[in-house]
mmCIF file of C-alpha atoms and ligand atoms in Angstrom:
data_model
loop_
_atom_site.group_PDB
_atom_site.id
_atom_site.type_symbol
_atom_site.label_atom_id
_atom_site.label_comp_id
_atom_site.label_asym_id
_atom_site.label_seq_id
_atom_site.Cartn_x
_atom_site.Cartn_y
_atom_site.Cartn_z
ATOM 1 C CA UNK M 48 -10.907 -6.246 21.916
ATOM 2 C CA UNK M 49 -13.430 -4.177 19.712
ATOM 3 C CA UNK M 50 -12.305 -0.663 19.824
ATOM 4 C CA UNK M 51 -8.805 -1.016 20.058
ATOM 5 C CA UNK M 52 -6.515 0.755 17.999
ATOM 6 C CA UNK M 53 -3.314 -1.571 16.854
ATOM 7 C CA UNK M 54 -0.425 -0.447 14.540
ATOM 8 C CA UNK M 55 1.988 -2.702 13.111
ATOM 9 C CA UNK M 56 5.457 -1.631 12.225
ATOM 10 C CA UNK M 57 6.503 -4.360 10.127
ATOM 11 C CA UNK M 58 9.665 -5.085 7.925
ATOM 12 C CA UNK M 59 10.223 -7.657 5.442
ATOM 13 C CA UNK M 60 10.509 -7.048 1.731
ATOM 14 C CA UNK M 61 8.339 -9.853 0.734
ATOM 15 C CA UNK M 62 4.152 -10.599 1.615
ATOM 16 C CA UNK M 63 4.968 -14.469 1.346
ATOM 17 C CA UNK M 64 7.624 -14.704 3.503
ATOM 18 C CA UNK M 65 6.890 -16.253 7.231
ATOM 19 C CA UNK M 66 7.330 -12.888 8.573
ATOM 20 C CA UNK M 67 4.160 -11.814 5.563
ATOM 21 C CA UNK M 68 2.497 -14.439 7.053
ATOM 22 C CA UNK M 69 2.881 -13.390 10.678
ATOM 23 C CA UNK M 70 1.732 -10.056 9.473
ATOM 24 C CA UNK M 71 -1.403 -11.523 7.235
ATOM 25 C CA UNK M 72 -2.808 -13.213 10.584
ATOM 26 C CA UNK M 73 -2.278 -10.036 12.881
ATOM 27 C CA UNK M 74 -4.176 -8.209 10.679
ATOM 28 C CA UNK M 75 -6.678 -10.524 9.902
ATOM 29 C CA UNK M 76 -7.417 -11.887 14.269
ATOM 30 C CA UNK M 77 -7.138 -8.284 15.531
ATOM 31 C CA UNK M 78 -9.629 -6.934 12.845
ATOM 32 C CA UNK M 79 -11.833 -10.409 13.340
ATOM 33 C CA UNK M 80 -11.566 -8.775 17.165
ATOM 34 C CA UNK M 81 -12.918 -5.495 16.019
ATOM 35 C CA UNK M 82 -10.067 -3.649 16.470
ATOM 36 C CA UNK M 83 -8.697 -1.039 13.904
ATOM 37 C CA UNK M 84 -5.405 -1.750 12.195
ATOM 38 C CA UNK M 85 -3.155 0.082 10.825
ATOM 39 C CA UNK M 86 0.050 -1.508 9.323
ATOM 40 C CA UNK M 87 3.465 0.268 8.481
ATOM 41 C CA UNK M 88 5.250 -1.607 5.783
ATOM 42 C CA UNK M 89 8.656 -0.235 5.799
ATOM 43 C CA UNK M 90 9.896 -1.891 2.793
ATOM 44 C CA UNK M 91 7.346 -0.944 0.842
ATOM 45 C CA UNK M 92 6.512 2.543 1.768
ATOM 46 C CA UNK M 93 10.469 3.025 1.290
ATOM 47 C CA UNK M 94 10.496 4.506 4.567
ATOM 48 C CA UNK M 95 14.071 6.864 4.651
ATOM 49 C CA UNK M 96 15.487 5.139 7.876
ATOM 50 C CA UNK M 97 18.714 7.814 7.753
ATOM 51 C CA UNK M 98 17.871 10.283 10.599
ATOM 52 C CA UNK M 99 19.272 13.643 8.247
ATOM 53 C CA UNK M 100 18.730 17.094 8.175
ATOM 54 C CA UNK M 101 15.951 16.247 5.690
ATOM 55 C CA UNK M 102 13.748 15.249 9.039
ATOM 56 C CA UNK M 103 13.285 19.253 8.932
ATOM 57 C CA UNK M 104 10.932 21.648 7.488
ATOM 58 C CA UNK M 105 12.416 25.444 7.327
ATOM 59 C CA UNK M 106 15.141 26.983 9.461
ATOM 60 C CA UNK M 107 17.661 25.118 11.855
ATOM 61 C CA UNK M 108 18.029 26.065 15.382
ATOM 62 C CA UNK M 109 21.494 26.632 14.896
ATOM 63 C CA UNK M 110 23.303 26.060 11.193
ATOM 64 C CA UNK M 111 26.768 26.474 12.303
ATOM 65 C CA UNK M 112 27.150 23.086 13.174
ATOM 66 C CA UNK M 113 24.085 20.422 12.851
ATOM 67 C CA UNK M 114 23.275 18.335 16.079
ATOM 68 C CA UNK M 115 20.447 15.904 14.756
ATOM 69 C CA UNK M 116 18.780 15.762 18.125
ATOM 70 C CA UNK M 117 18.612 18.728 19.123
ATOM 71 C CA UNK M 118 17.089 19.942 15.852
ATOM 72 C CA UNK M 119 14.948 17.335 15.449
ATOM 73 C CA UNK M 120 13.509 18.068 19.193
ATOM 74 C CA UNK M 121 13.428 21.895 18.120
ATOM 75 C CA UNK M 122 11.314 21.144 14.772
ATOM 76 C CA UNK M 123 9.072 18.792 16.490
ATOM 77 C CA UNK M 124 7.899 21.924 18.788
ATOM 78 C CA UNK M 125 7.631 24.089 16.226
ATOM 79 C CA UNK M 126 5.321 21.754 14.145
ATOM 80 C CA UNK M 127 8.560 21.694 11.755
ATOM 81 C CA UNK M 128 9.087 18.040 10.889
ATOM 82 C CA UNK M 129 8.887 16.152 7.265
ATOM 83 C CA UNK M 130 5.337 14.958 6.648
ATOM 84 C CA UNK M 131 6.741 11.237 6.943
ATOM 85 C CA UNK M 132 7.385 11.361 10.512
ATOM 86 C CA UNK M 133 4.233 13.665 11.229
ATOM 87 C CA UNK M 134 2.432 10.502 9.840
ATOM 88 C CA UNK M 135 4.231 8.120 11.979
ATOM 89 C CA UNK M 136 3.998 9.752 15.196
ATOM 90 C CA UNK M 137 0.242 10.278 14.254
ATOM 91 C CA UNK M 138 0.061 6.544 13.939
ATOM 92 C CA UNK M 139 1.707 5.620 17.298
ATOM 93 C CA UNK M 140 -0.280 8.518 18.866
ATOM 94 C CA UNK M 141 -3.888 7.144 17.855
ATOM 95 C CA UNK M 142 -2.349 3.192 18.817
ATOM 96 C CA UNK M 143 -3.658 1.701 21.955
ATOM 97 C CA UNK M 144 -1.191 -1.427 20.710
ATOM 98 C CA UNK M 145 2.248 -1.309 19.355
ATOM 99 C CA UNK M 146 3.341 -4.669 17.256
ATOM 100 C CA UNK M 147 6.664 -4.651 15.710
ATOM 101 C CA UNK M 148 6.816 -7.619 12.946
ATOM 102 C CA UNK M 149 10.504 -8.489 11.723
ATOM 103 C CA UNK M 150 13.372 -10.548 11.008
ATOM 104 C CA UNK M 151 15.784 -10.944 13.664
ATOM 105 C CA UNK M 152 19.232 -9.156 11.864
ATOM 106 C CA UNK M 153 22.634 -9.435 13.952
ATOM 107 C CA UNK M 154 20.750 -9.800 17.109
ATOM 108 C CA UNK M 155 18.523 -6.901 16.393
ATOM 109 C CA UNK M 156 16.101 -5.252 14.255
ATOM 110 C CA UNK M 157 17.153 -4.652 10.388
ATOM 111 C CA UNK M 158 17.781 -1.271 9.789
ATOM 112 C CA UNK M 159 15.131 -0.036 8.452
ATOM 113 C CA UNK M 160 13.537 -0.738 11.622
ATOM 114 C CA UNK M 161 15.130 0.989 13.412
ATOM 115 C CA UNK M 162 15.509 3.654 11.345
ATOM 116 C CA UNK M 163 11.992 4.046 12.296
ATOM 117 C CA UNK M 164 12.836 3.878 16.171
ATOM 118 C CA UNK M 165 15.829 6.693 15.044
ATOM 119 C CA UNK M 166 13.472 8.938 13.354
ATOM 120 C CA UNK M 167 9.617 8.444 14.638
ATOM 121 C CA UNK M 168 10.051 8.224 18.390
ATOM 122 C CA UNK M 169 11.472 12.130 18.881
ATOM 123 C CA UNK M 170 12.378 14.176 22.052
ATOM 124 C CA UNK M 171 9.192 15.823 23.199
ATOM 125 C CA UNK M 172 6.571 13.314 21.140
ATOM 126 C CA UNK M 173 7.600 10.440 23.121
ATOM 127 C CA UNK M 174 10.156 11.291 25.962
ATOM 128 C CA UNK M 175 11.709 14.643 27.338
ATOM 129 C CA UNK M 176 14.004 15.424 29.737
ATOM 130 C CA UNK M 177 11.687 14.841 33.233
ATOM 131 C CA UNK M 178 9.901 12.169 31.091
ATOM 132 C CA UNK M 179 11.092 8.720 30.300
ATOM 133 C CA UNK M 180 10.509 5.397 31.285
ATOM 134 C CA UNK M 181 7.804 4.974 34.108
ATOM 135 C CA UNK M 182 6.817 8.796 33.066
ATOM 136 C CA UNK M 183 7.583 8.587 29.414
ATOM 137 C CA UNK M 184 5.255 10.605 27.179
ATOM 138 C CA UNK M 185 3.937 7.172 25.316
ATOM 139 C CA UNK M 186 2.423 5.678 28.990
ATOM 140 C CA UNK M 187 -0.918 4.716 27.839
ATOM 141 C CA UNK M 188 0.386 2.086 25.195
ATOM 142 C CA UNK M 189 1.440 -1.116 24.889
ATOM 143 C CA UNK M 190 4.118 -2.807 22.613
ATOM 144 C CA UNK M 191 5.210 -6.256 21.334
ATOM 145 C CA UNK M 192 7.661 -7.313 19.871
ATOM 146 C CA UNK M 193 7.268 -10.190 17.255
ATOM 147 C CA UNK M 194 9.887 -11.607 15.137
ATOM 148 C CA UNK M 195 12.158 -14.399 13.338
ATOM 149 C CA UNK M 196 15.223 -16.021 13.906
ATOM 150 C CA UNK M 197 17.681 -18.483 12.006
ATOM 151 C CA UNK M 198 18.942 -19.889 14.560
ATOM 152 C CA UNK M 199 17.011 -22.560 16.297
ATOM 153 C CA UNK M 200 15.705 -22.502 19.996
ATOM 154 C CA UNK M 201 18.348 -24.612 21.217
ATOM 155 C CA UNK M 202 21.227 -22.897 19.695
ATOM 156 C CA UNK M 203 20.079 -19.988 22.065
ATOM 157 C CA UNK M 204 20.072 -21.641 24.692
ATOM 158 C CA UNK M 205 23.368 -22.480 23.653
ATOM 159 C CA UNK M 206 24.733 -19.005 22.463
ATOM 160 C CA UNK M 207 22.790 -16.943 25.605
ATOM 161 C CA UNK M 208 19.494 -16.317 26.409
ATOM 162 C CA UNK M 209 18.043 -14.500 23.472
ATOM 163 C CA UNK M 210 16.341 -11.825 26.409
ATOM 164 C CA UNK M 211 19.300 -10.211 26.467
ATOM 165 C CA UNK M 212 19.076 -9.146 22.786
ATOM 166 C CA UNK M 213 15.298 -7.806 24.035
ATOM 167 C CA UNK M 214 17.573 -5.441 26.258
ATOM 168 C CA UNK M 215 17.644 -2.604 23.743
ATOM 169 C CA UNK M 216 14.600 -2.764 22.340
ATOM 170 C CA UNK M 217 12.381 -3.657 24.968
ATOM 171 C CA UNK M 218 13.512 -1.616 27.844
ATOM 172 C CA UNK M 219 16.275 0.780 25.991
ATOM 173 C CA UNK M 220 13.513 2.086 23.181
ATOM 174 C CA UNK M 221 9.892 1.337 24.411
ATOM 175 C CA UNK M 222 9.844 1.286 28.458
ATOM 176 C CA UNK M 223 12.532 4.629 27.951
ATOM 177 C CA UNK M 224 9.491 5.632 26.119
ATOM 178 C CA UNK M 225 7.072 4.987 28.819
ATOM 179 C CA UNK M 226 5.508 2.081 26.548
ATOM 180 C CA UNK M 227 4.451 -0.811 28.322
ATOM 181 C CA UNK M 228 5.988 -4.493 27.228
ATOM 182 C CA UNK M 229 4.056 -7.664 26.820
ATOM 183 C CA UNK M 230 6.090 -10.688 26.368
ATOM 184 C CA UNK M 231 7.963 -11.377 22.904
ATOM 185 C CA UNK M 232 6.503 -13.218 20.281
ATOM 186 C CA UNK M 233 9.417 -15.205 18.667
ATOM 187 C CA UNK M 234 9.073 -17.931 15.718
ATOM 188 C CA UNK M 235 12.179 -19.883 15.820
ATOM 189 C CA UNK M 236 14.249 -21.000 12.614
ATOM 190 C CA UNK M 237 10.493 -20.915 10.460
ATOM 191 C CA UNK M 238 13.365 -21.421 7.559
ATOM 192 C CA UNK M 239 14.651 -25.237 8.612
ATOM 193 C CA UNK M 240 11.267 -26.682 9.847
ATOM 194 C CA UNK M 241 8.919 -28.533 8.354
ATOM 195 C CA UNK M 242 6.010 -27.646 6.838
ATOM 196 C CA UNK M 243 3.729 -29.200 9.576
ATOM 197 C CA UNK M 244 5.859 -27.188 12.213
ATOM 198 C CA UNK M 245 5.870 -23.746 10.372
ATOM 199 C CA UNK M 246 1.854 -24.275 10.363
ATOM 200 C CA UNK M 247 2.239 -24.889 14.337
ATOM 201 C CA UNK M 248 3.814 -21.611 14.821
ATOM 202 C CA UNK M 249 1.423 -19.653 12.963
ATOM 203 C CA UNK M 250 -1.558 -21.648 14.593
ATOM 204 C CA UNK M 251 0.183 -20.260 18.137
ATOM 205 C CA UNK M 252 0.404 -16.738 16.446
ATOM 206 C CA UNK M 253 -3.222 -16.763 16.284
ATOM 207 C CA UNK M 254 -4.016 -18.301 19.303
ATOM 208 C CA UNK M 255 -2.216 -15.778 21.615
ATOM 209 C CA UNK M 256 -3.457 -13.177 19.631
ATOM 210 C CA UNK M 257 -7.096 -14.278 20.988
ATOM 211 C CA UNK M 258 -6.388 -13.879 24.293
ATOM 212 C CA UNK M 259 -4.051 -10.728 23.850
ATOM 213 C CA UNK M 260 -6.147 -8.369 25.346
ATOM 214 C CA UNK M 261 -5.870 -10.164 28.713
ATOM 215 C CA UNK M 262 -2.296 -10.443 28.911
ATOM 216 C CA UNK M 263 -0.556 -7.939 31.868
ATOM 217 C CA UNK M 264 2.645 -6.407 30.754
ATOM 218 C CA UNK M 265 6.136 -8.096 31.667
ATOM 219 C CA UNK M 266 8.196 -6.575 34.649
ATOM 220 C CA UNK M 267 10.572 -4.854 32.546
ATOM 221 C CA UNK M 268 13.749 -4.499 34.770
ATOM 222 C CA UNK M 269 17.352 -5.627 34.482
ATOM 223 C CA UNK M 270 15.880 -8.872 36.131
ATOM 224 C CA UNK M 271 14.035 -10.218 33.676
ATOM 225 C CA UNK M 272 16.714 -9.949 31.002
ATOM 226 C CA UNK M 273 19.480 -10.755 33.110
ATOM 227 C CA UNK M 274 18.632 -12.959 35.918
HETATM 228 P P1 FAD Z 2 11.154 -17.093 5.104
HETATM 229 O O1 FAD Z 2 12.361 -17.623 4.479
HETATM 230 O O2 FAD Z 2 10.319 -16.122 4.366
HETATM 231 O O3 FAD Z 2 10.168 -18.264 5.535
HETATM 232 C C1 FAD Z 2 10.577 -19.542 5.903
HETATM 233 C C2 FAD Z 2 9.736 -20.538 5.157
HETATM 234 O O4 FAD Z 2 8.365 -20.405 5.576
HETATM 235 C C3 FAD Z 2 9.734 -20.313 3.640
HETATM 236 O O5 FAD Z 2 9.914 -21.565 3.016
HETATM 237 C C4 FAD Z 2 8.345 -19.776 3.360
HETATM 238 O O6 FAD Z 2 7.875 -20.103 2.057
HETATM 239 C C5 FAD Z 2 7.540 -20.463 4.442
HETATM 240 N N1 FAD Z 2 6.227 -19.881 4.688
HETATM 241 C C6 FAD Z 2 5.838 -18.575 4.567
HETATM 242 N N2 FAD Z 2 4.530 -18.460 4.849
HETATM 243 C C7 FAD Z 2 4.089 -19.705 5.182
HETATM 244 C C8 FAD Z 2 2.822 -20.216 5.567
HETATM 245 N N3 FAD Z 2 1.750 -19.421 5.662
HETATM 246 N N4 FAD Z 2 2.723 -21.530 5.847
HETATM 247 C C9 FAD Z 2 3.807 -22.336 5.762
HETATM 248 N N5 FAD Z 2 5.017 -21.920 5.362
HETATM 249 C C10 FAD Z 2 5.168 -20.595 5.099
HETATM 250 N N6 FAD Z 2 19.210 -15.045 12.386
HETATM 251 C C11 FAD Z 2 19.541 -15.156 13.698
HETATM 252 O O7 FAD Z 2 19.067 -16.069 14.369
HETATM 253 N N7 FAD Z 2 20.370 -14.254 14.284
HETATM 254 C C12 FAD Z 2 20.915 -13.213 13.586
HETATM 255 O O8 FAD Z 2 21.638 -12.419 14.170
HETATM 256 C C13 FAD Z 2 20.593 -13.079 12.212
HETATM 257 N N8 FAD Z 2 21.103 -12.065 11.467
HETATM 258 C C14 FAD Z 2 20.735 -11.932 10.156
HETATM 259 C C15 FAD Z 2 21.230 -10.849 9.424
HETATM 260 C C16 FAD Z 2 20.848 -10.679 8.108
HETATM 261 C C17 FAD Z 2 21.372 -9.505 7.356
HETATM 262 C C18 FAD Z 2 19.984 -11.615 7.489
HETATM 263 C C19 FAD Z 2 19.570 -11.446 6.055
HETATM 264 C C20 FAD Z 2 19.490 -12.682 8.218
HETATM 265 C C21 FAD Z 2 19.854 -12.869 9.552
HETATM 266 N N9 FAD Z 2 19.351 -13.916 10.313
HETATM 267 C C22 FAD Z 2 19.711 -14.040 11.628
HETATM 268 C C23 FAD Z 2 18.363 -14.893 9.748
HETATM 269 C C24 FAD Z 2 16.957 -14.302 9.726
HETATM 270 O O9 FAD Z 2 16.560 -13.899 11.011
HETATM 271 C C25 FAD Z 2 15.965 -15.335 9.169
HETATM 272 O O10 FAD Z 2 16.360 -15.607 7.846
HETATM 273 C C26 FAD Z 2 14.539 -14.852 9.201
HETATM 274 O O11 FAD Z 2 14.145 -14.610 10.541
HETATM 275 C C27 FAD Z 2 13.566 -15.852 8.595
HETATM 276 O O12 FAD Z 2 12.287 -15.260 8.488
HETATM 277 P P2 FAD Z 2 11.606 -15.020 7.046
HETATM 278 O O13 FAD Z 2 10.251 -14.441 7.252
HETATM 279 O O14 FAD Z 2 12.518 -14.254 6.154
HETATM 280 O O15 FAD Z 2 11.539 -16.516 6.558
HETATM 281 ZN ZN1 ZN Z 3 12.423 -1.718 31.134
#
């Protein structure tokens, strides 16, 4: 939709990868849309995923002993924090549309990832105390998550409903957040299928991407990941 603003978050160390090529379409349908993009590459801005004391410009709140959250929630209100994650949260603030492009790793996001979760999404920029999930400070956005696997479609069928992986990150990080959810985007096993398949998946990438816009936002309760 023309006018929207979309940031993707994306991690993979290598353009021509499937995940690159995931990425390359985003970019290329949601611009063809007229919406303004803005990608993250992790990998190759060596974004610092390691949530340190580094995070912070000038003084500590208290130096005795150092309580990452808590300082990092004191900086932020200050206007005290590293000129990385001022950049980041700048990003997601501007975003009307949240896409997070990876590689499933150990049933989650590689590190680096969510390093970025760690570091970016801070007490006070996008929850507080009185503030999270239905009232969390990021309410006017949406997210989605799009990634990988190695494991085919069957085998998680086999192994457990991969939903219950989308626990965390779905409803523990973004909906904690106050970020709305539209459904998961997930390329199975793009490593052991044909050529003619991978194409398939990417020609699906770009179809849902055309009709995006239209899409309401999944009822993110313990129900749909457990039912
Ligand atoms: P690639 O290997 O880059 O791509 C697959 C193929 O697609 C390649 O041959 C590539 O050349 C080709 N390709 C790229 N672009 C195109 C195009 N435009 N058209 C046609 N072909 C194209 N998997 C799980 O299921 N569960 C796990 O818990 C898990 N944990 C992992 C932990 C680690 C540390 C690692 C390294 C991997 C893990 N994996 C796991 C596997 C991982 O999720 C997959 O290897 C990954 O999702 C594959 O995506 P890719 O982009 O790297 O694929
Ligand atoms: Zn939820």
């Amino acid at each position: 939709m023309a006018g929207k603003k979309v940031l993707i978050v994306y991690a993979h160390q290598e353009p021509k990868s499937f995940n690159g090529s995931l990425l390359k379409i985003a970019v290329e349908e949601l611009t063809k849309q007229g919406c303004s993009v803005t990608v993250s590459d992790l990998y190759a801005m060596q974004f610092e995923p390691r949530a340190t004391r580094n995070d912070i410009v000038g003084h500590l709140h208290n130096s005795e002993a150092f309580n990452y959250g808590v300082e990092i929630w004191e900086a932020y209100k200050r206007g005290g924090l590293s000129k990385d994650l001022v950049e980041e949260q700048k990003k997601v603030q501007e975003a009307d549309l949240l896409i997070f492009q990876f590689p499933l790793f150990w049933f989650n996001m590689p590190a680096i990832l969510k390093g970025w979760m760690d570091r970016v999404l801070v007490q006070g920029f996008a929850y507080d105390l009185s503030k999270a999930c239905d009232c969390g400070l990021l309410q006017d956005k949406l997210s989605l998550f799009s990634f990988t696997t190695g494991g085919s479609k069957e085998k998680y069928a086999i192994r457990g409903d991969i939903r219950y992986l989308l626990w965390p990150m779905q409803h523990g990080i973004m909906h904690f957040c106050g970020v709305k959810v539209l459904e998961p985007h997930i390329c199975y096993a793009p490593e052991h299928a044909s050529e003619e398949k991978r194409k398939e998946m990417l020609t699906a990438w770009t179809q849902r991407l055309k009709t995006l816009w239209k899409e309401k936002p999944i009822d993110c309760s313990p129900e749909w990941y457990f039912k």
